[in-house]
Amino acid sequence: MLNAITYLLSATLRMGTPIAFTALGGMTSERSGVNNIGLEGIMTASAFGAAVGSYLFQNAWMGILFAIVIGVGISAIHSLVCITWGGTQAVSSMALVLLSTGISGVGLKALFNQQGNSPQVPYLPTTTPLEKIPVIGPFLAQQSPFVYILFIVLILVWYMFKHTRLGLRIVTVGENPKAAETAGLSVHRIRYFSVIFSGVLGGLGGAMLSIGGMNMFQEDMVAGRGYLALGAVTMGRWNTWGVFGSAMFFGFFSALQLYLQTIPNNPVPAEFIQMIPYVATVIVLALSASKQNVGIAAGGQPYTKFVQQR
Amino acid sequence: GGSGSGEGGGTDDGSLRVGLIASSMGTQSFNDDVWAGLEKAQEELGIGAEYIEVSEVSDAANSLRTLIAQGDTLLVVPSSEFHDAMMEVAAEYPDCNFMYLAGEETGAENVMSVEYKENEAAFLGGALAASLSQTGKIGTVLAVQEPLQLRYQYGYMAGAKTVNPDCEVSVLFTNSYTDTNLGQESAKALYDKGADYVSCFAGACNLGVFNAAKEAGEGKYCLGAATGQFDKMPDKIVASVVKSIDVALYDMIKDYMDNGTFNGGGCTVLGLKEGGVELRYTTMNDELLNSIPEDVKNSVEDLKNKIINGEITVPGTEEEYNTYIASLG
Amino acid sequence: MSVKYSIQLKDITKRFPGIVANDHITIDVEQGEIHTLAGENGAGKSTLMNIIYGLYQPDEGQIFINEQPVHFQSSKDSIAHKIGMVHQHFMLIPKLTVAENIVVGQEPGSRLKVDRAGAEKRIRELSEKYGLKIDPHAKVADLSVTEQQRVEILKILYREAEILIFDEPTAVLTPQEIDEFCDILLGLKASGKTILFISHKMAEVMKISDHITVIRRGKVIGTVRKDETNVDELTRMMVGRDVNLSRRERKEFTDQPNLLELKNVSYTVNKTVKKLDGINLQLKAGEVLGIAGVDGNGQEELVQAICGQITPDSGEILFKGDNIVKKGIRARKDSGIALVPEDRHRDGLVLQYSVADNLVLGMHYQEPYAHGRTWMDYKAIHKNAETLQDDFDIRCANVDVPAGTLSGGNQQKIVIAREASRNPDVLIAVQPTRGLDIGAMEFVQKTLLEQRDKGKGVLLFSLELDEILSVSDRIAVIFKGRIVDVVDAEGVTRQELGRMMLGSHRDA
Amino acid sequence: METKVKKPLFALDKKKLQETGLSLLITLIALVMALVVGALVIWAFGSNPIEAYGALWRGAFGTGIAFTVTLGKAVPVMLTGLAVAIAFRCSVFNIGAEGQLLIGAMCAALVGAYVHLPMVLHLPLTILASMVGGMIWAFFPAVLKLKGNVNVVISTIMFNYIAQYLISYLILGPFKGPGESPATATIDKTAQLPDLLPKPYVLNLGFVLALVAVVAVYIILNRTSLGYEMRAVGFNPNASRTNGINVNRNMFLALLISGALAGLAGGIEVTGSLDKIVNNFSANYGFNGIPVALMAHNNPFAIIFSALLIGAMRSGSAMMQSSAGISKNMVDVIQGLIIVFLCAEHVIRYYIKRMGGKKNA
Ligand SMILES: Nc1ncnc2c1ncn2[C@@H]1O[C@H](COP(=O)(O)OP(=O)(O)OP(=O)(O)O)[C@@H](O)[C@H]1O
Ligand SMILES: Nc1ncnc2c1ncn2[C@@H]1O[C@H](COP(=O)(O)OP(=O)(O)OP(=O)(O)O)[C@@H](O)[C@H]1O
Ligand SMILES: [Mg+2]
Ligand SMILES: [Mg+2]
């Protein structure tokens, strides 16, 4: 029993972390008023970037750096399109997914002359040395360093929105860009920052998939986690802890799903067990959603001289 | 790039051109091995070879036609989801020949088919894992509950139960061939439950399984698939359930070129007997190889012979498996 | 003594596609004065203010601030020149606190930590100094309109603005609040600030201005000293004719039946707050019943209850004798209740729809606009629109342009025209003249009286006592969800009404 | 602007025509820009862009057969595009077209294989079944929205996953057809959409059905009171409610119609080309409906063209792979670039107008 709990806990963390990174990034971007339903694309490209960096320098940390750079690059395209050009955010997002899939595939061929996946690259193994710490050691030993980075990021994001100037400005810009402008803020600069910041976090999320546990990039390895991250942003109601909690909620049910499958002679078809995370989400939403709409007031709306404002 | 040879996949000298359609390449799976066989034929036999990745099932027929338009006369179709498209195009182009590598198809003169008995090799894999297991628990990570995967599953389980009726065999499905992280987590879940040998047959998810074996530390091992995969994790992969299409395909093409042999309308069955599938011990880690007790090797060899000479009929479906277990007593 | 100028505009011209919003405008604003800008809807006042504030760049002309030429690229530049602006539509973020709204953009403290305590202290000081009572800690979402306005003012005072621009600040205020607000402006002026003020309400313009500049169709008609002019002259300058908003005679209707009767209607939100508390009310055919009251005393809920947007907890609403409490919004409209809602942008119009489509909103499924409740007949809709455009003098390029491109006054005319064209038995009009220029106001009021004269019942909700007094036949005063009293409009005074609005009975 | 100018109706049409021309010009410029940047990328990765584009063109339009393939590829995304568009017009963001398509396809496959009727009945019934299936799958998020105010974006995402697993289960479990392949049984001949052209052309009646759907959606949106209400709700739900329009009902209906269209896309795939359901048969048709709809500004007729664009990219991709040696991923890149540059619409419009303005001045 205890065994099962520690397993579930540590698997929850591992499986929730990439989603949490990306979702926290997505939340920041959305709070500034720029939606990105293509988080999947950022994750894909940066998972690839992580493998490339790690391969080129034979150093996993360089892989993380690369992933962040790629994440920033992809989100910079999104910012250019949505913020400067006033493009439709959902369209740009879908373009990101295509571009990311495409670039990582083309890149595999160009860099490694390989199809489908990269060669094995250095990665960040679990923090096994921590096993010696009493009581929680065995638990910590199962975790990837990314999990620790996540907690730093979590506190950072929370602090940013709670206390910093920037956090306040991001919220202002997302709720009422015109008000922000009349208060002397640059809507574009703040939105650029937020979107690019989401690229950084999406980059970490993607990197965790390819070099935090695994040691290579595989096409389609993101497998919908970007969409789950998107779900976590909404489910967490654009609140740092809520978003984190929702990501972990997905992590937990994914872990539970695997755990249930390992129970011998269980008569439930695997597909139904695999459905659990998604069904659970729907149920939780149905039970918890309030009559009140909590969105971002100016979310999804471009704000630029190219688009006439009213 | 889909073309095997430098320029547009063609040879100008009129030699054989072979085309392949595959749902995706680089999933560490069958498709890659098929392509490896074609590449070998390209190098050594001078054929032209190329492939098209088909992202939608409904594209398959169109892709075959495109290949034929490029001048390919022998088409290789490695997976069952393209079966209908292949039959449709085969009827349109009676002058082209088709090699169907995913099961029996005897309905057309220009189609030859190959049926694999993965369950026979998996049986040996299960037997080996169960014999080596210290905990009495083993597992396997599969992708999707399709017939091919189920053959593997029931063969593996039957093999394990044959050598150790008390052995607990856990089976996990990822429902994906590419979600390597899920593959890894699946294996972790199995190791965590006490399994010490985990096999896999789930495309790229296998790579996750190998990594999980490494992270699980001492006393935890895994079995590979495809053409061996020993290079992916030499310290942990004890043996692999091998389905060596590369060699088989190369041979078939060579035979086709040299002798014009084409088993049109027929089906070639590839099992242990024919050498189409096998359980291959690690080729990259002598220490690991030597750690396998001789008597275990012998009893596996023994089982293999029994399968070849028909004493054991390996189950490939749930029904057959239940009957088989009942027959064990 | 030489006069110093805070703002000088020289030949400012601003063009929008198809229109010259500001046409060579030249205005001088003296330092320390209150300078009012008046003019019809769409005259170009807001545009001009946005130019001064740096949100728009003029196509031609030159701005001088404190007699120095300036070129503003954004509001950042104008803020640097100590200019502040309160916009016609508030620029606040409901989710944030008062303090956060005020300081954002110039937050005290360090980059890494906004000094919230410091901000609140500073805001308290400011609010004491200028008499703007506010709790810096409150969420803006929970504030009343006046309080929100105070936040807007504090926002610019916090930025130490010396030149304050107010774009129609009083449009949303009650008379009492307007008095308070005027005092605030005079206080600001006394402390040396220069104020640019836009309003359609002549009373307050005459009360506080030093100079008044009238704009029409983008051009300056003239600038006058307040002492040397009067309301009639200003009105003529603005609309080019005389406007009469005084009390108008009514046809006599005797012994008319009750069209609408409310019996003991109560409504409670969140199980605790009684918004409507046993309302009893009768509206007769051929009368205008004005509902007077301080904003937020249950007017909104009363309208919603009559129109079916909320269901009262208890009581009966009888319309032509039938209890309609159980009926839906559409059924009530169809049976003859029409509504001119308070917020035309939010509830009145679909701004993206054409004028013609808006003119059938709510009737769109009926003959002749839709056949068999299904097939739209856009020819009929177009024809209807052209008729109404003529009847109600709706000014637009044609009836196929989006309603959002019309000026506020003309948008309001669309709503009024539509609701009147339903030929209802009861017309409910909520703040129908809010934000309208004096000419449009006259037109709207005239329309309401025409309905009355046709024998309909009109229920007029207004915060403007003048409007209530000049249009109504009887006046009901609402206070804390109760009808304090219903009096004859003839003979009641503003003072009496004002007292009743605070809850005391007329005789008391 | 405040003066009343009565313009004859034909002047309005001229303006509309001008606007359409401008939109086309903008799209053209965006396409050219995308292709130029795409050429640079192809070149950077060591291939010949002219050869690549040549192959793409030949693969998509080069022969009669290729052209029919392009038309056929456009069908499912045209329908999912319509599905996304009609919901969007009512301000419902349906990301769930993918799941609705899957369930629709499943229903068609079951009715096609297990019900036996003469063609005049069987085919319509099968098509209808797919629409009902899609509708059912949209029904759940719709009810959740109505009763629990659950965000449609997230619930439809979840229902996509649930549909995928459910389909997987049904294909591999209870409804697995004969043979090796993870697929349902082949549907009866009486449930298969007839071909429009003789073989080897590959165009079936599905294309016509899709065009009918375009017209139907146009009519619903622009000619019926339902459409009037749905668009009003999409623009301003408050004003709609105040004026007696039932906002929830309209959103509910929009989502159901959207689901039916997505389901139809699945049904046509099954009855038109696959004749059964194969695992993973939908290559993100549902998701691709989003850019298809939005590129077309949710305008039904414009969706025909944006769907054809996607269809051409998809059908040309095989030729590009095999004859120019360009990986299928490059097609994704080019598709992505095209969509990115189509997003520059406002910028292009701005500069066109500015240039036009200067000329006039
Ligand atoms: N952003 C814009 N784009 C196009 N035209 C505009 C824009 N803003 C204003 N206009 C035009 O300029 C004219 C002047 O508008 P403005 O807002 O300055 O009027 P106003 O005098 O403030 O009216 P009101 O009294 O109703 O507030 C309007 O009639 C409108 O046609
Ligand atoms: N993008 C735009 N295109 C055309 N006209 C515009 C645009 N934005 C604003 N306007 C015009 O500017 C004028 C002023 O806009 P504003 O939002 O201040 O409304 P208003 O006329 O003051 O009405 P209200 O008092 O109801 O707010 C309106 O006449 C409106 O038609
Ligand atoms: Mg204005
Ligand atoms: Mg106004």
mmCIF file with all atom_site columns, N, CA, C and O in Angstrom, chain D residues 63-90:
data_model
loop_
_atom_site.group_PDB
_atom_site.id
_atom_site.type_symbol
_atom_site.label_atom_id
_atom_site.label_alt_id
_atom_site.label_comp_id
_atom_site.label_asym_id
_atom_site.label_entity_id
_atom_site.label_seq_id
_atom_site.pdbx_PDB_ins_code
_atom_site.Cartn_x
_atom_site.Cartn_y
_atom_site.Cartn_z
_atom_site.occupancy
_atom_site.B_iso_or_equiv
_atom_site.pdbx_formal_charge
_atom_site.auth_seq_id
_atom_site.auth_comp_id
_atom_site.auth_asym_id
_atom_site.auth_atom_id
_atom_site.pdbx_PDB_model_num
ATOM 1   N N  . THR D 1 63 ? -1.919  16.212 -62.987 1.00 0.00 ? 63 THR D N  1
ATOM 2   C CA . THR D 1 63 ? -2.712  15.349 -63.862 1.00 0.00 ? 63 THR D CA 1
ATOM 3   C C  . THR D 1 63 ? -4.150  15.383 -63.404 1.00 0.00 ? 63 THR D C  1
ATOM 4   O O  . THR D 1 63 ? -4.454  15.876 -62.306 1.00 0.00 ? 63 THR D O  1
ATOM 5   N N  . GLY D 1 64 ? -4.996  14.857 -64.251 1.00 0.00 ? 64 GLY D N  1
ATOM 6   C CA . GLY D 1 64 ? -6.391  14.799 -63.859 1.00 0.00 ? 64 GLY D CA 1
ATOM 7   C C  . GLY D 1 64 ? -6.575  14.010 -62.572 1.00 0.00 ? 64 GLY D C  1
ATOM 8   O O  . GLY D 1 64 ? -7.315  14.403 -61.675 1.00 0.00 ? 64 GLY D O  1
ATOM 9   N N  . ILE D 1 65 ? -5.852  12.907 -62.484 1.00 0.00 ? 65 ILE D N  1
ATOM 10  C CA . ILE D 1 65 ? -5.975  12.076 -61.292 1.00 0.00 ? 65 ILE D CA 1
ATOM 11  C C  . ILE D 1 65 ? -5.534  12.873 -60.067 1.00 0.00 ? 65 ILE D C  1
ATOM 12  O O  . ILE D 1 65 ? -6.229  12.920 -59.055 1.00 0.00 ? 65 ILE D O  1
ATOM 13  N N  . ALA D 1 66 ? -4.370  13.517 -60.221 1.00 0.00 ? 66 ALA D N  1
ATOM 14  C CA . ALA D 1 66 ? -3.856  14.285 -59.080 1.00 0.00 ? 66 ALA D CA 1
ATOM 15  C C  . ALA D 1 66 ? -4.874  15.325 -58.647 1.00 0.00 ? 66 ALA D C  1
ATOM 16  O O  . ALA D 1 66 ? -5.100  15.532 -57.449 1.00 0.00 ? 66 ALA D O  1
ATOM 17  N N  . PHE D 1 67 ? -5.498  15.961 -59.634 1.00 0.00 ? 67 PHE D N  1
ATOM 18  C CA . PHE D 1 67 ? -6.457  17.001 -59.295 1.00 0.00 ? 67 PHE D CA 1
ATOM 19  C C  . PHE D 1 67 ? -7.632  16.421 -58.513 1.00 0.00 ? 67 PHE D C  1
ATOM 20  O O  . PHE D 1 67 ? -8.086  16.998 -57.530 1.00 0.00 ? 67 PHE D O  1
ATOM 21  N N  . THR D 1 68 ? -8.082  15.238 -58.948 1.00 0.00 ? 68 THR D N  1
ATOM 22  C CA . THR D 1 68 ? -9.198  14.643 -58.205 1.00 0.00 ? 68 THR D CA 1
ATOM 23  C C  . THR D 1 68 ? -8.763  14.272 -56.794 1.00 0.00 ? 68 THR D C  1
ATOM 24  O O  . THR D 1 68 ? -9.534  14.384 -55.855 1.00 0.00 ? 68 THR D O  1
ATOM 25  N N  . VAL D 1 69 ? -7.509  13.840 -56.675 1.00 0.00 ? 69 VAL D N  1
ATOM 26  C CA . VAL D 1 69 ? -7.025  13.518 -55.323 1.00 0.00 ? 69 VAL D CA 1
ATOM 27  C C  . VAL D 1 69 ? -7.051  14.769 -54.455 1.00 0.00 ? 69 VAL D C  1
ATOM 28  O O  . VAL D 1 69 ? -7.495  14.747 -53.303 1.00 0.00 ? 69 VAL D O  1
ATOM 29  N N  . THR D 1 70 ? -6.596  15.875 -55.008 1.00 0.00 ? 70 THR D N  1
ATOM 30  C CA . THR D 1 70 ? -6.619  17.137 -54.265 1.00 0.00 ? 70 THR D CA 1
ATOM 31  C C  . THR D 1 70 ? -8.036  17.480 -53.823 1.00 0.00 ? 70 THR D C  1
ATOM 32  O O  . THR D 1 70 ? -8.268  17.822 -52.664 1.00 0.00 ? 70 THR D O  1
ATOM 33  N N  . LEU D 1 71 ? -8.974  17.346 -54.743 1.00 0.00 ? 71 LEU D N  1
ATOM 34  C CA . LEU D 1 71 ? -10.356 17.635 -54.383 1.00 0.00 ? 71 LEU D CA 1
ATOM 35  C C  . LEU D 1 71 ? -10.815 16.722 -53.257 1.00 0.00 ? 71 LEU D C  1
ATOM 36  O O  . LEU D 1 71 ? -11.463 17.150 -52.300 1.00 0.00 ? 71 LEU D O  1
ATOM 37  N N  . GLY D 1 72 ? -10.447 15.457 -53.380 1.00 0.00 ? 72 GLY D N  1
ATOM 38  C CA . GLY D 1 72 ? -10.848 14.491 -52.362 1.00 0.00 ? 72 GLY D CA 1
ATOM 39  C C  . GLY D 1 72 ? -10.240 14.805 -50.999 1.00 0.00 ? 72 GLY D C  1
ATOM 40  O O  . GLY D 1 72 ? -10.903 14.696 -49.970 1.00 0.00 ? 72 GLY D O  1
ATOM 41  N N  . LYS D 1 73 ? -8.982  15.212 -51.005 1.00 0.00 ? 73 LYS D N  1
ATOM 42  C CA . LYS D 1 73 ? -8.303  15.535 -49.736 1.00 0.00 ? 73 LYS D CA 1
ATOM 43  C C  . LYS D 1 73 ? -8.931  16.748 -49.070 1.00 0.00 ? 73 LYS D C  1
ATOM 44  O O  . LYS D 1 73 ? -8.845  16.926 -47.864 1.00 0.00 ? 73 LYS D O  1
ATOM 45  N N  . ALA D 1 74 ? -9.505  17.617 -49.912 1.00 0.00 ? 74 ALA D N  1
ATOM 46  C CA . ALA D 1 74 ? -10.098 18.830 -49.351 1.00 0.00 ? 74 ALA D CA 1
ATOM 47  C C  . ALA D 1 74 ? -11.384 18.534 -48.601 1.00 0.00 ? 74 ALA D C  1
ATOM 48  O O  . ALA D 1 74 ? -11.787 19.285 -47.720 1.00 0.00 ? 74 ALA D O  1
ATOM 49  N N  . VAL D 1 75 ? -12.018 17.396 -48.948 1.00 0.00 ? 75 VAL D N  1
ATOM 50  C CA . VAL D 1 75 ? -13.352 17.136 -48.401 1.00 0.00 ? 75 VAL D CA 1
ATOM 51  C C  . VAL D 1 75 ? -13.389 17.096 -46.873 1.00 0.00 ? 75 VAL D C  1
ATOM 52  O O  . VAL D 1 75 ? -14.142 17.855 -46.252 1.00 0.00 ? 75 VAL D O  1
ATOM 53  N N  . PRO D 1 76 ? -12.581 16.245 -46.226 1.00 0.00 ? 76 PRO D N  1
ATOM 54  C CA . PRO D 1 76 ? -12.724 16.201 -44.769 1.00 0.00 ? 76 PRO D CA 1
ATOM 55  C C  . PRO D 1 76 ? -12.383 17.522 -44.078 1.00 0.00 ? 76 PRO D C  1
ATOM 56  O O  . PRO D 1 76 ? -13.086 17.924 -43.145 1.00 0.00 ? 76 PRO D O  1
ATOM 57  N N  . VAL D 1 77 ? -11.356 18.219 -44.550 1.00 0.00 ? 77 VAL D N  1
ATOM 58  C CA . VAL D 1 77 ? -11.028 19.480 -43.873 1.00 0.00 ? 77 VAL D CA 1
ATOM 59  C C  . VAL D 1 77 ? -12.038 20.575 -44.204 1.00 0.00 ? 77 VAL D C  1
ATOM 60  O O  . VAL D 1 77 ? -12.239 21.492 -43.407 1.00 0.00 ? 77 VAL D O  1
ATOM 61  N N  . MET D 1 78 ? -12.671 20.450 -45.364 1.00 0.00 ? 78 MET D N  1
ATOM 62  C CA . MET D 1 78 ? -13.723 21.417 -45.683 1.00 0.00 ? 78 MET D CA 1
ATOM 63  C C  . MET D 1 78 ? -14.843 21.269 -44.665 1.00 0.00 ? 78 MET D C  1
ATOM 64  O O  . MET D 1 78 ? -15.353 22.247 -44.122 1.00 0.00 ? 78 MET D O  1
ATOM 65  N N  . LEU D 1 79 ? -15.196 20.020 -44.374 1.00 0.00 ? 79 LEU D N  1
ATOM 66  C CA . LEU D 1 79 ? -16.298 19.782 -43.441 1.00 0.00 ? 79 LEU D CA 1
ATOM 67  C C  . LEU D 1 79 ? -15.918 20.140 -42.010 1.00 0.00 ? 79 LEU D C  1
ATOM 68  O O  . LEU D 1 79 ? -16.686 20.768 -41.295 1.00 0.00 ? 79 LEU D O  1
ATOM 69  N N  . THR D 1 80 ? -14.711 19.750 -41.591 1.00 0.00 ? 80 THR D N  1
ATOM 70  C CA . THR D 1 80 ? -14.338 20.132 -40.219 1.00 0.00 ? 80 THR D CA 1
ATOM 71  C C  . THR D 1 80 ? -14.148 21.639 -40.147 1.00 0.00 ? 80 THR D C  1
ATOM 72  O O  . THR D 1 80 ? -14.421 22.249 -39.115 1.00 0.00 ? 80 THR D O  1
ATOM 73  N N  . GLY D 1 81 ? -13.699 22.240 -41.259 1.00 0.00 ? 81 GLY D N  1
ATOM 74  C CA . GLY D 1 81 ? -13.595 23.696 -41.290 1.00 0.00 ? 81 GLY D CA 1
ATOM 75  C C  . GLY D 1 81 ? -14.961 24.333 -41.092 1.00 0.00 ? 81 GLY D C  1
ATOM 76  O O  . GLY D 1 81 ? -15.125 25.255 -40.305 1.00 0.00 ? 81 GLY D O  1
ATOM 77  N N  . LEU D 1 82 ? -15.953 23.801 -41.786 1.00 0.00 ? 82 LEU D N  1
ATOM 78  C CA . LEU D 1 82 ? -17.316 24.312 -41.613 1.00 0.00 ? 82 LEU D CA 1
ATOM 79  C C  . LEU D 1 82 ? -17.775 24.113 -40.176 1.00 0.00 ? 82 LEU D C  1
ATOM 80  O O  . LEU D 1 82 ? -18.421 24.984 -39.592 1.00 0.00 ? 82 LEU D O  1
ATOM 81  N N  . ALA D 1 83 ? -17.417 22.965 -39.636 1.00 0.00 ? 83 ALA D N  1
ATOM 82  C CA . ALA D 1 83 ? -17.825 22.660 -38.261 1.00 0.00 ? 83 ALA D CA 1
ATOM 83  C C  . ALA D 1 83 ? -17.261 23.701 -37.305 1.00 0.00 ? 83 ALA D C  1
ATOM 84  O O  . ALA D 1 83 ? -17.981 24.260 -36.465 1.00 0.00 ? 83 ALA D O  1
ATOM 85  N N  . VAL D 1 84 ? -15.967 23.970 -37.445 1.00 0.00 ? 84 VAL D N  1
ATOM 86  C CA . VAL D 1 84 ? -15.346 24.954 -36.565 1.00 0.00 ? 84 VAL D CA 1
ATOM 87  C C  . VAL D 1 84 ? -15.969 26.329 -36.808 1.00 0.00 ? 84 VAL D C  1
ATOM 88  O O  . VAL D 1 84 ? -16.268 27.070 -35.872 1.00 0.00 ? 84 VAL D O  1
ATOM 89  N N  . ALA D 1 85 ? -16.200 26.640 -38.079 1.00 0.00 ? 85 ALA D N  1
ATOM 90  C CA . ALA D 1 85 ? -16.678 27.979 -38.431 1.00 0.00 ? 85 ALA D CA 1
ATOM 91  C C  . ALA D 1 85 ? -18.064 28.255 -37.867 1.00 0.00 ? 85 ALA D C  1
ATOM 92  O O  . ALA D 1 85 ? -18.293 29.309 -37.275 1.00 0.00 ? 85 ALA D O  1
ATOM 93  N N  . ILE D 1 86 ? -18.964 27.316 -38.018 1.00 0.00 ? 86 ILE D N  1
ATOM 94  C CA . ILE D 1 86 ? -20.339 27.618 -37.603 1.00 0.00 ? 86 ILE D CA 1
ATOM 95  C C  . ILE D 1 86 ? -20.403 27.792 -36.094 1.00 0.00 ? 86 ILE D C  1
ATOM 96  O O  . ILE D 1 86 ? -21.103 28.667 -35.584 1.00 0.00 ? 86 ILE D O  1
ATOM 97  N N  . ALA D 1 87 ? -19.613 27.007 -35.368 1.00 0.00 ? 87 ALA D N  1
ATOM 98  C CA . ALA D 1 87 ? -19.586 27.173 -33.920 1.00 0.00 ? 87 ALA D CA 1
ATOM 99  C C  . ALA D 1 87 ? -18.943 28.505 -33.558 1.00 0.00 ? 87 ALA D C  1
ATOM 100 O O  . ALA D 1 87 ? -19.428 29.229 -32.689 1.00 0.00 ? 87 ALA D O  1
ATOM 101 N N  . PHE D 1 88 ? -17.876 28.812 -34.266 1.00 0.00 ? 88 PHE D N  1
ATOM 102 C CA . PHE D 1 88 ? -17.165 30.060 -33.979 1.00 0.00 ? 88 PHE D CA 1
ATOM 103 C C  . PHE D 1 88 ? -18.065 31.266 -34.191 1.00 0.00 ? 88 PHE D C  1
ATOM 104 O O  . PHE D 1 88 ? -18.009 32.246 -33.458 1.00 0.00 ? 88 PHE D O  1
ATOM 105 N N  . ARG D 1 89 ? -18.891 31.208 -35.221 1.00 0.00 ? 89 ARG D N  1
ATOM 106 C CA . ARG D 1 89 ? -19.791 32.318 -35.491 1.00 0.00 ? 89 ARG D CA 1
ATOM 107 C C  . ARG D 1 89 ? -20.712 32.579 -34.308 1.00 0.00 ? 89 ARG D C  1
ATOM 108 O O  . ARG D 1 89 ? -21.232 33.659 -34.123 1.00 0.00 ? 89 ARG D O  1
ATOM 109 N N  . CYS D 1 90 ? -20.911 31.532 -33.509 1.00 0.00 ? 90 CYS D N  1
ATOM 110 C CA . CYS D 1 90 ? -21.768 31.674 -32.330 1.00 0.00 ? 90 CYS D CA 1
ATOM 111 C C  . CYS D 1 90 ? -20.897 31.747 -31.081 1.00 0.00 ? 90 CYS D C  1
ATOM 112 O O  . CYS D 1 90 ? -21.332 31.429 -29.987 1.00 0.00 ? 90 CYS D O  1
#
